[in-house]
mmCIF file of C-alpha atoms and ligand atoms in Angstrom:
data_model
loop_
_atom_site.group_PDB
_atom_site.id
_atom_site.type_symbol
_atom_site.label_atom_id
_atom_site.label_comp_id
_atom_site.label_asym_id
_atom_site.label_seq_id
_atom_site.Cartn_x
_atom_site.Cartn_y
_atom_site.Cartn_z
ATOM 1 C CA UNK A 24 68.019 -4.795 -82.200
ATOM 2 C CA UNK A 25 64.542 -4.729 -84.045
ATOM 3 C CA UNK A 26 61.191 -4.810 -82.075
ATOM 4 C CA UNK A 27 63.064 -3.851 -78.954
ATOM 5 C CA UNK A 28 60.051 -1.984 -77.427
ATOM 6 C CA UNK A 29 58.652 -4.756 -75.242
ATOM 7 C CA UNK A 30 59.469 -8.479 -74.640
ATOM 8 C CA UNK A 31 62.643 -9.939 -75.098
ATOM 9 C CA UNK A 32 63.895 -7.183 -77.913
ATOM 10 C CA UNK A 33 63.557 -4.998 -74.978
ATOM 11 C CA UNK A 34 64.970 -7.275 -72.827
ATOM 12 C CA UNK A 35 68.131 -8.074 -74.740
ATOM 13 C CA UNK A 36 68.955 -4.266 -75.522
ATOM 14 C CA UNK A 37 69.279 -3.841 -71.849
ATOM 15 C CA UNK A 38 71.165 -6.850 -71.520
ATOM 16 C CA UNK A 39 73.922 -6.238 -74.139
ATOM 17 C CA UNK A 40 74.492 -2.626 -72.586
ATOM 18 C CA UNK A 41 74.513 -3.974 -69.740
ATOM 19 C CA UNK A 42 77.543 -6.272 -70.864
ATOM 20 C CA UNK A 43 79.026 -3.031 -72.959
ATOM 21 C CA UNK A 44 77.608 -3.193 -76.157
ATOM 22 C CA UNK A 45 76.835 0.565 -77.572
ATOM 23 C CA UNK A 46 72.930 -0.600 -78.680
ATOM 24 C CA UNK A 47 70.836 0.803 -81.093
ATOM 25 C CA UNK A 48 67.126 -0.282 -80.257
ATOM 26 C CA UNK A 49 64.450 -0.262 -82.743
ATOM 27 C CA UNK A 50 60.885 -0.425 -82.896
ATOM 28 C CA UNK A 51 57.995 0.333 -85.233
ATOM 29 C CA UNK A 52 56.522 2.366 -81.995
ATOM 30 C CA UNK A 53 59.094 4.814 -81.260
ATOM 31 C CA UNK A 54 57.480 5.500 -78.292
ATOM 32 C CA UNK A 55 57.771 2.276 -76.944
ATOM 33 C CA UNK A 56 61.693 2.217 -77.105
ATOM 34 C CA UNK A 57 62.449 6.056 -76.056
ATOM 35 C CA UNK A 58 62.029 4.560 -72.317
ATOM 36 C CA UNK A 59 65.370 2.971 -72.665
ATOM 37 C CA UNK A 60 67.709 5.023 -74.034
ATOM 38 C CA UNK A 61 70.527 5.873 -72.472
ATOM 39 C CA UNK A 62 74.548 6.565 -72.726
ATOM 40 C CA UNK A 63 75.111 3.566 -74.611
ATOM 41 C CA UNK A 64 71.666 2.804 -76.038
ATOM 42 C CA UNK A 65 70.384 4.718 -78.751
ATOM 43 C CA UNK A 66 66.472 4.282 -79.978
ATOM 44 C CA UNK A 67 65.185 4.532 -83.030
ATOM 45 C CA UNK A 68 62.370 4.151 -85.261
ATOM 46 C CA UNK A 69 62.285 1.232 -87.889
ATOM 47 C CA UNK A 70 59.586 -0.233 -89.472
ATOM 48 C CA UNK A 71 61.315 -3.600 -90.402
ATOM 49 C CA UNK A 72 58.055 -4.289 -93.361
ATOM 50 C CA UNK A 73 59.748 -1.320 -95.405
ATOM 51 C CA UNK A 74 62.882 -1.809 -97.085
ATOM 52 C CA UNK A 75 63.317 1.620 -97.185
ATOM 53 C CA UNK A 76 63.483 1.901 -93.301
ATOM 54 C CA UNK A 77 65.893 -0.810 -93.370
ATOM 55 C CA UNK A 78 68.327 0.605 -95.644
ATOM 56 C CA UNK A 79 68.431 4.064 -94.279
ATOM 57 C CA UNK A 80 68.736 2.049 -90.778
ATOM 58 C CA UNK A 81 71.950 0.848 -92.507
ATOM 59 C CA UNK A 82 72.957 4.079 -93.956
ATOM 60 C CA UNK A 83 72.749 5.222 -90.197
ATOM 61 C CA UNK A 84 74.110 2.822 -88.212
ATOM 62 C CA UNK A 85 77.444 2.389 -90.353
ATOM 63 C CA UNK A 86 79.032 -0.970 -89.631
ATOM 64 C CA UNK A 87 77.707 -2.708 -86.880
ATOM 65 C CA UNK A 88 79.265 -5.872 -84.677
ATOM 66 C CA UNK A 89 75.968 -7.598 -83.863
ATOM 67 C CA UNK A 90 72.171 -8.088 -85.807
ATOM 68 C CA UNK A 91 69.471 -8.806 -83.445
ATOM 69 C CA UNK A 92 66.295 -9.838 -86.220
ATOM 70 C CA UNK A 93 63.798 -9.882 -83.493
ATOM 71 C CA UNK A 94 60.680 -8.291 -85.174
ATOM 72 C CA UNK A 95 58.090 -11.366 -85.459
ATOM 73 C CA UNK A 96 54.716 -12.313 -84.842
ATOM 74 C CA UNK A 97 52.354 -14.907 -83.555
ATOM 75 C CA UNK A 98 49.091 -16.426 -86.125
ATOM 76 C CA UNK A 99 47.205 -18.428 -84.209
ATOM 77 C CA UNK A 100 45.715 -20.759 -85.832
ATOM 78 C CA UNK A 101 45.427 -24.209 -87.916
ATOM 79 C CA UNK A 102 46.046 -24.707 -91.459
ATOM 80 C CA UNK A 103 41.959 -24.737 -91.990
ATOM 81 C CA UNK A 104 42.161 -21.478 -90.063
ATOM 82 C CA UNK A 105 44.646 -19.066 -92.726
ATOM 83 C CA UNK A 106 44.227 -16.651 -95.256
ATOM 84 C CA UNK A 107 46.442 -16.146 -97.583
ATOM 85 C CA UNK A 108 47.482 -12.565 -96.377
ATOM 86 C CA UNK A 109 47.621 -14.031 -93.247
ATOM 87 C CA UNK A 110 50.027 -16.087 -94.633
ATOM 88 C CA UNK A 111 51.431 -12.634 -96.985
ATOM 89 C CA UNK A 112 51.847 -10.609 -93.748
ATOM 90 C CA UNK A 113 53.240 -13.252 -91.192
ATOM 91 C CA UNK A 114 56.289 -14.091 -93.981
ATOM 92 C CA UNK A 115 56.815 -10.292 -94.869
ATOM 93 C CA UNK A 116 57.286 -9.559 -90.986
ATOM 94 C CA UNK A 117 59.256 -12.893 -89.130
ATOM 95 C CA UNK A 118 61.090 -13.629 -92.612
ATOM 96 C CA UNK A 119 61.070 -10.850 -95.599
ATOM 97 C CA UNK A 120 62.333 -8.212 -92.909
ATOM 98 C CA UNK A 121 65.321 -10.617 -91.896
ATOM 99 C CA UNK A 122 66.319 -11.453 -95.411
ATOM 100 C CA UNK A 123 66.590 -7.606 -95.932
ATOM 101 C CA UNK A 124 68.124 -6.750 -92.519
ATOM 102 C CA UNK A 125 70.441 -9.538 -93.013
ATOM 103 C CA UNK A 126 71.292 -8.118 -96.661
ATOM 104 C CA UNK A 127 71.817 -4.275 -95.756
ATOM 105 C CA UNK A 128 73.980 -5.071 -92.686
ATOM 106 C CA UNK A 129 76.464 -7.982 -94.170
ATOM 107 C CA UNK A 130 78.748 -6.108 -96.036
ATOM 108 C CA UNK A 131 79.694 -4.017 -93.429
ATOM 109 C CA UNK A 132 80.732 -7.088 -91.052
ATOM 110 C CA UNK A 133 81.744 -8.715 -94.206
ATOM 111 C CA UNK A 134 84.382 -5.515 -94.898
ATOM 112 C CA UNK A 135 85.444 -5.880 -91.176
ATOM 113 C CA UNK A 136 85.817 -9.691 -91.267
ATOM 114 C CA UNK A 137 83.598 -10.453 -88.315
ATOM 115 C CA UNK A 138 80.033 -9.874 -87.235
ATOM 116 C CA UNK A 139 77.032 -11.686 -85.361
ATOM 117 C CA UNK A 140 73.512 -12.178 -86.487
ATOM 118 C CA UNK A 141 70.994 -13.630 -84.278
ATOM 119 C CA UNK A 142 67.683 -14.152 -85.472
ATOM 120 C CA UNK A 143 64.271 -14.671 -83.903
ATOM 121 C CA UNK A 144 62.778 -18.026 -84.511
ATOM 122 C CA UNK A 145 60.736 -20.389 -81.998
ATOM 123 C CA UNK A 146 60.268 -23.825 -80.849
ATOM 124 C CA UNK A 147 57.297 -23.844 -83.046
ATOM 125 C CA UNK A 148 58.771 -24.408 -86.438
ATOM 126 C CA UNK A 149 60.980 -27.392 -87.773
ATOM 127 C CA UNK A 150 61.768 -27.979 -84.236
ATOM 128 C CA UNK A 151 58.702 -28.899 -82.951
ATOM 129 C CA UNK A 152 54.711 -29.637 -84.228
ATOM 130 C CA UNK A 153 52.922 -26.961 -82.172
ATOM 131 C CA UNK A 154 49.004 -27.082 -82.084
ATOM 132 C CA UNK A 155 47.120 -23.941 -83.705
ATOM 133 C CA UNK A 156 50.759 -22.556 -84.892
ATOM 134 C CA UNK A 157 50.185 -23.374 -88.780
ATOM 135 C CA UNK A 158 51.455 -19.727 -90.537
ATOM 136 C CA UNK A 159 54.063 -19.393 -87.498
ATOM 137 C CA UNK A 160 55.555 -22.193 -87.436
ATOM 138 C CA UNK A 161 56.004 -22.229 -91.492
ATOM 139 C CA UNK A 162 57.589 -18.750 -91.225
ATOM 140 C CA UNK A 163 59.950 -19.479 -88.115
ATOM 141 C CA UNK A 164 60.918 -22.901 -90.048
ATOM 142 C CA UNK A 165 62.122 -20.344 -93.083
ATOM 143 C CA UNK A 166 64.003 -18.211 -90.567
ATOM 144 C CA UNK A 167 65.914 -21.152 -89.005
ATOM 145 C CA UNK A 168 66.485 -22.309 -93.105
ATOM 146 C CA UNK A 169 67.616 -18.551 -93.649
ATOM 147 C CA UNK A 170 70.135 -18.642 -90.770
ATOM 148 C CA UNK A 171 72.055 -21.538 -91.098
ATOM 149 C CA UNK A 172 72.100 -20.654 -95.090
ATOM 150 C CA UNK A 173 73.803 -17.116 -93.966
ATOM 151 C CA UNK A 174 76.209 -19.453 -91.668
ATOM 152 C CA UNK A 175 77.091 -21.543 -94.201
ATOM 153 C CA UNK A 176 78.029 -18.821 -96.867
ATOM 154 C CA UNK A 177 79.711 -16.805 -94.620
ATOM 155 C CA UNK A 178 81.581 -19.580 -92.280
ATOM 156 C CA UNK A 179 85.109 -18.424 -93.194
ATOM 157 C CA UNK A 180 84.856 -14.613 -92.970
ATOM 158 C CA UNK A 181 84.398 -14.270 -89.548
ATOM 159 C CA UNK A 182 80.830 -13.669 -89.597
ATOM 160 C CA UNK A 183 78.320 -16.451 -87.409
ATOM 161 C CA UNK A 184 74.501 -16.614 -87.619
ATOM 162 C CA UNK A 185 72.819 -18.203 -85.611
ATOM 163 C CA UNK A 186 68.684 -18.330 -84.024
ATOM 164 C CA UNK A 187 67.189 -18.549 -80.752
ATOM 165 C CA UNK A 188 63.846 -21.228 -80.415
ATOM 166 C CA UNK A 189 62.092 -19.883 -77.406
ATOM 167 C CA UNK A 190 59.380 -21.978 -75.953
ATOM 168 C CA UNK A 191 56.806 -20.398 -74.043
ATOM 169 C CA UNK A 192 58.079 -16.868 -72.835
ATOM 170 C CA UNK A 193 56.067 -14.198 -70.666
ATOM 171 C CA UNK A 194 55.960 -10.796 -72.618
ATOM 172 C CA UNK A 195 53.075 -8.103 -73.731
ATOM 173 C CA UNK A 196 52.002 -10.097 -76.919
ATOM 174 C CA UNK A 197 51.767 -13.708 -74.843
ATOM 175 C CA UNK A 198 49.107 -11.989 -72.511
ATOM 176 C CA UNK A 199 46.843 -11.011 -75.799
ATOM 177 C CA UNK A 200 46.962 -14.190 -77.024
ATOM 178 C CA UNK A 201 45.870 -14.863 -73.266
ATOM 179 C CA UNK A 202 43.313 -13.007 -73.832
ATOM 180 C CA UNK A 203 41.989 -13.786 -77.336
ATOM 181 C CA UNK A 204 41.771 -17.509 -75.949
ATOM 182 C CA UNK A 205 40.102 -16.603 -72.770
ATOM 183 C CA UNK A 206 36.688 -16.779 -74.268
ATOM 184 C CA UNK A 207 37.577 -20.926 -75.805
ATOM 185 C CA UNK A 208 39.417 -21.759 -72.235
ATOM 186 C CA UNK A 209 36.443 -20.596 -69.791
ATOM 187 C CA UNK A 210 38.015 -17.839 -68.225
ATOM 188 C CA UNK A 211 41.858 -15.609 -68.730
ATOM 189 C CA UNK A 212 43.268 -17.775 -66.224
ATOM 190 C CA UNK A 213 42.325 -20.780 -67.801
ATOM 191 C CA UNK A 214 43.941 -19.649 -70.809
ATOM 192 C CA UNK A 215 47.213 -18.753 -68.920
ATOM 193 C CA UNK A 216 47.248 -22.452 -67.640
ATOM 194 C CA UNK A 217 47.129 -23.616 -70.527
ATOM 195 C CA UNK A 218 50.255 -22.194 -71.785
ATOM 196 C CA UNK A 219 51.741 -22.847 -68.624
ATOM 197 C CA UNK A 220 51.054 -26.545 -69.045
ATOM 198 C CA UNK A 221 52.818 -26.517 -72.512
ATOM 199 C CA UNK A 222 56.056 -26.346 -70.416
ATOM 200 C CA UNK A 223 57.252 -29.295 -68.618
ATOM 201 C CA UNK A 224 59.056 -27.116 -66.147
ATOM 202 C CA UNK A 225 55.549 -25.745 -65.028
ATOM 203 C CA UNK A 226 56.384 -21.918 -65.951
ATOM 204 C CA UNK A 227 56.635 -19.330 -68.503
ATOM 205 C CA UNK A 228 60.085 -18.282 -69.455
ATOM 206 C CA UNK A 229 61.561 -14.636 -68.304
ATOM 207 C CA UNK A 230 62.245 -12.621 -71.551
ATOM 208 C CA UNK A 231 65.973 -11.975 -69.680
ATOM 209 C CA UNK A 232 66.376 -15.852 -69.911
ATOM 210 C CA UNK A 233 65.771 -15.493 -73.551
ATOM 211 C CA UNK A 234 68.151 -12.215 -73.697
ATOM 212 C CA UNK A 235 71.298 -13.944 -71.386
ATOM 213 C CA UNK A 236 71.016 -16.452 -73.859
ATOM 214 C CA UNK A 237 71.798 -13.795 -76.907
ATOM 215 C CA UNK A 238 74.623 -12.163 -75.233
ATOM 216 C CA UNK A 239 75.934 -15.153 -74.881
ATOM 217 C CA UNK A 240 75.495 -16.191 -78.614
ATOM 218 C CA UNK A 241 76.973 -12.997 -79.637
ATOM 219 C CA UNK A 242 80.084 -12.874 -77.219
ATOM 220 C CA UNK A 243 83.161 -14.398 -77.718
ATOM 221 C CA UNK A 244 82.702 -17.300 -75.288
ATOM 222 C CA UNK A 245 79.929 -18.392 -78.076
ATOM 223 C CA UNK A 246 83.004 -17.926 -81.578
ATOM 224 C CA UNK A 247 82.628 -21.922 -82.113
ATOM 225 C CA UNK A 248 79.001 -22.030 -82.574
ATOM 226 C CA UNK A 249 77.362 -20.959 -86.107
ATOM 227 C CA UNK A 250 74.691 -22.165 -88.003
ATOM 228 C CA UNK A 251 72.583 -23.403 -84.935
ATOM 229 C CA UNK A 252 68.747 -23.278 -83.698
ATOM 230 C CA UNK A 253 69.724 -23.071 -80.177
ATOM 231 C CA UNK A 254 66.397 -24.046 -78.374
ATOM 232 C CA UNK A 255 65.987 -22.743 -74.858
ATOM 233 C CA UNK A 256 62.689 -23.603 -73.647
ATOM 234 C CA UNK A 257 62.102 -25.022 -70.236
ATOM 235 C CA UNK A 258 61.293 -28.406 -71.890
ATOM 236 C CA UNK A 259 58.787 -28.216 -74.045
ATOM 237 C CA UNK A 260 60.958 -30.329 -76.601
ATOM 238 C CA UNK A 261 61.235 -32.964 -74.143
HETATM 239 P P1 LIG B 6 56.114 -8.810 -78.417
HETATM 240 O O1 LIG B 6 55.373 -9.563 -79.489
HETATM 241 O O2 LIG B 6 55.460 -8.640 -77.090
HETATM 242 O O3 LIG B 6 56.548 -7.384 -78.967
HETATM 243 C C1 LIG B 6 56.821 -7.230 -80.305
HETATM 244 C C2 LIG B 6 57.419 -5.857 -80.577
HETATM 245 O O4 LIG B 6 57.556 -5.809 -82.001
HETATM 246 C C3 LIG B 6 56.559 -4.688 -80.181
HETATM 247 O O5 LIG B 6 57.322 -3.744 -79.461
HETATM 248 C C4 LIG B 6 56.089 -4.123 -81.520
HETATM 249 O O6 LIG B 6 55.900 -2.710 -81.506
HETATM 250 C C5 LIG B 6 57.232 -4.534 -82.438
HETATM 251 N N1 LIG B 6 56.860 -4.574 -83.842
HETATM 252 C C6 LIG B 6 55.700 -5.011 -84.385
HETATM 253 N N2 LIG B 6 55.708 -4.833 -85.725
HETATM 254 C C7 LIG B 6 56.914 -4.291 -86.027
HETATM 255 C C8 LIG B 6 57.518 -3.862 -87.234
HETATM 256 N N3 LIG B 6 56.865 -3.942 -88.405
HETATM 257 N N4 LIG B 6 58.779 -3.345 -87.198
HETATM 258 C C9 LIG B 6 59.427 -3.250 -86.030
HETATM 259 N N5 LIG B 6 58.910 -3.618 -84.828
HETATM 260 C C10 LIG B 6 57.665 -4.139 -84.850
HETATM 261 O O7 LIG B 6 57.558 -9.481 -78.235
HETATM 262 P P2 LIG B 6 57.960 -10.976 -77.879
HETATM 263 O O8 LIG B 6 56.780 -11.806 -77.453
HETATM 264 O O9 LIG B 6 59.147 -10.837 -77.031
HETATM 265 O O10 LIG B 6 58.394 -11.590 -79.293
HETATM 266 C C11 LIG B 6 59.603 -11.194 -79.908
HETATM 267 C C12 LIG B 6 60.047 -12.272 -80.847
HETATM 268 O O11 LIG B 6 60.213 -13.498 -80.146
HETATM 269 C C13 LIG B 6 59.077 -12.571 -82.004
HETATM 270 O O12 LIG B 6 59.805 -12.835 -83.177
HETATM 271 C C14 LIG B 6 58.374 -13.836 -81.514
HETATM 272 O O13 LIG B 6 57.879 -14.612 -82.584
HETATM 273 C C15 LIG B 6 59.506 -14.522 -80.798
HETATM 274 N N6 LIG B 6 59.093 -15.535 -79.833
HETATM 275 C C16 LIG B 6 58.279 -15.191 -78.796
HETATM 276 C C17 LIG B 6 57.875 -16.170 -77.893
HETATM 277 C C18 LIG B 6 56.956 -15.846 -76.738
HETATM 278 O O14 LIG B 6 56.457 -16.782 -76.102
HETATM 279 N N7 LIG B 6 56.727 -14.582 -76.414
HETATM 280 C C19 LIG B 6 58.310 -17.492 -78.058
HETATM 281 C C20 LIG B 6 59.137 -17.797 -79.125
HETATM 282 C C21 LIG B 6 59.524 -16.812 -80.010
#
């Protein structure tokens, strides 16, 4: 699992030990991860921007069962708003680090015949037109493109890919982007409506909604389902 200090990388590390998975949970902030290891979950540092750190990840991990690609994060802001390394650092992040995750860890499942990658994408992408999402939604689009390409390839040796389109889900990095709109909205709690009200259901998703939805992807119950953006997001699609 990659970025599992905080939000729902945290949240599904402790959810697929909890359903007997041995985990290895990774962050760029060591620190941040140390908190949950355990018997059966060991933490590491990776810094998923260097393909160095990813290989030697690889190297150390031997052959895993399940990818987690959960490492992304949030531009705000309209087209009229980017730079390009904006635009540079949001792809090398959400979609660069996949593509080499995705490429150091393969062969392994591929030499086993079977193996599960889930990767982090977002309602905001080819799903859905999200205001003030320009860069994101461009570089979770290319991560839902990346995954069902990876399905396709590898559809008849045993190994599925699919990604998981969140809508609006209640972690660390949701409250500063609460805060870097409070001063626009009027107030924090302004801003936190407002996110609120993107979601028919009139809440935030739990990141352990987001995680029960991964184990589920990656268990057995889930063996007919591969190449899919499987959108769990209180309705925001609606
Ligand atoms: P978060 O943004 O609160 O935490 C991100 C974690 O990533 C942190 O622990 C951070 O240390 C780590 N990280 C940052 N740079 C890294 C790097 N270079 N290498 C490894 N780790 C790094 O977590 P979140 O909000 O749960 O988001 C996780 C994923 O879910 C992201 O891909 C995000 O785009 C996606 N997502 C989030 C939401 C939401 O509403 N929160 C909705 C849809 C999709």
């Amino acid at each position: 699992v990659t970025a599992a200090g905080q939000g729902i990388g945290r949240a599904t590390a402790l959810a697929f030990a909890a359903a007997g998975a041995t985990v290895i949970a990774t962050d760029v902030d060591e620190d941040k991860v140390r908190g949950i290891a355990s018997d059966t979950i060991r933490t590491a540092k990776l810094d998923v921007l260097h393909a160095s750190d990813i290989d030697r990840a690889a190297r150390d991990a031997g052959a895993i069962d399940i990818l987690f690609n959960c490492a992304g994060f949030v531009h705000q802001g309209t087209v009229l708003d980017a730079t390009d390394d904006e635009w540079s650092f949001a792809f090398e992040l959400n979609c660069r680090s996949m593509f080499r995750t995705m490429r150091a860890f393969l062969p392994g499942m591929l030499e086993r015949g079977h193996g599960v990658i889930l990767n982090m994408a977002s309602v905001a992408s080819s799903v859905k037109g999200v205001p003030s999402r320009f860069i994101y939604s461009a570089t979770k689009a290319a991560v839902i493109g990346m995954t069902r390409s990876v399905a396709a390839d590898y559809v008849t040796r045993g190994v599925r890919a699919n990604c998981l389109c969140p809508g609006t889900v209640h972690t660390p990095s949701l409250d500063e982007r609460i805060a870097v709109n409070a001063a626009a909205a009027g107030s924090v709690e302004a801003a936190r409506a407002a996110f609120i009200a993107r979601q028919p259901m009139g809440r935030l998703g739990s990141p352990e909604e987001i995680a029960a939805l991964a184990v589920y992807l990656a268990s057995d119950a889930a063996q007919f389902i591969t190449g899919q953006a499987v959108v769990i997001d209180g309705g925001l699609t609606l």
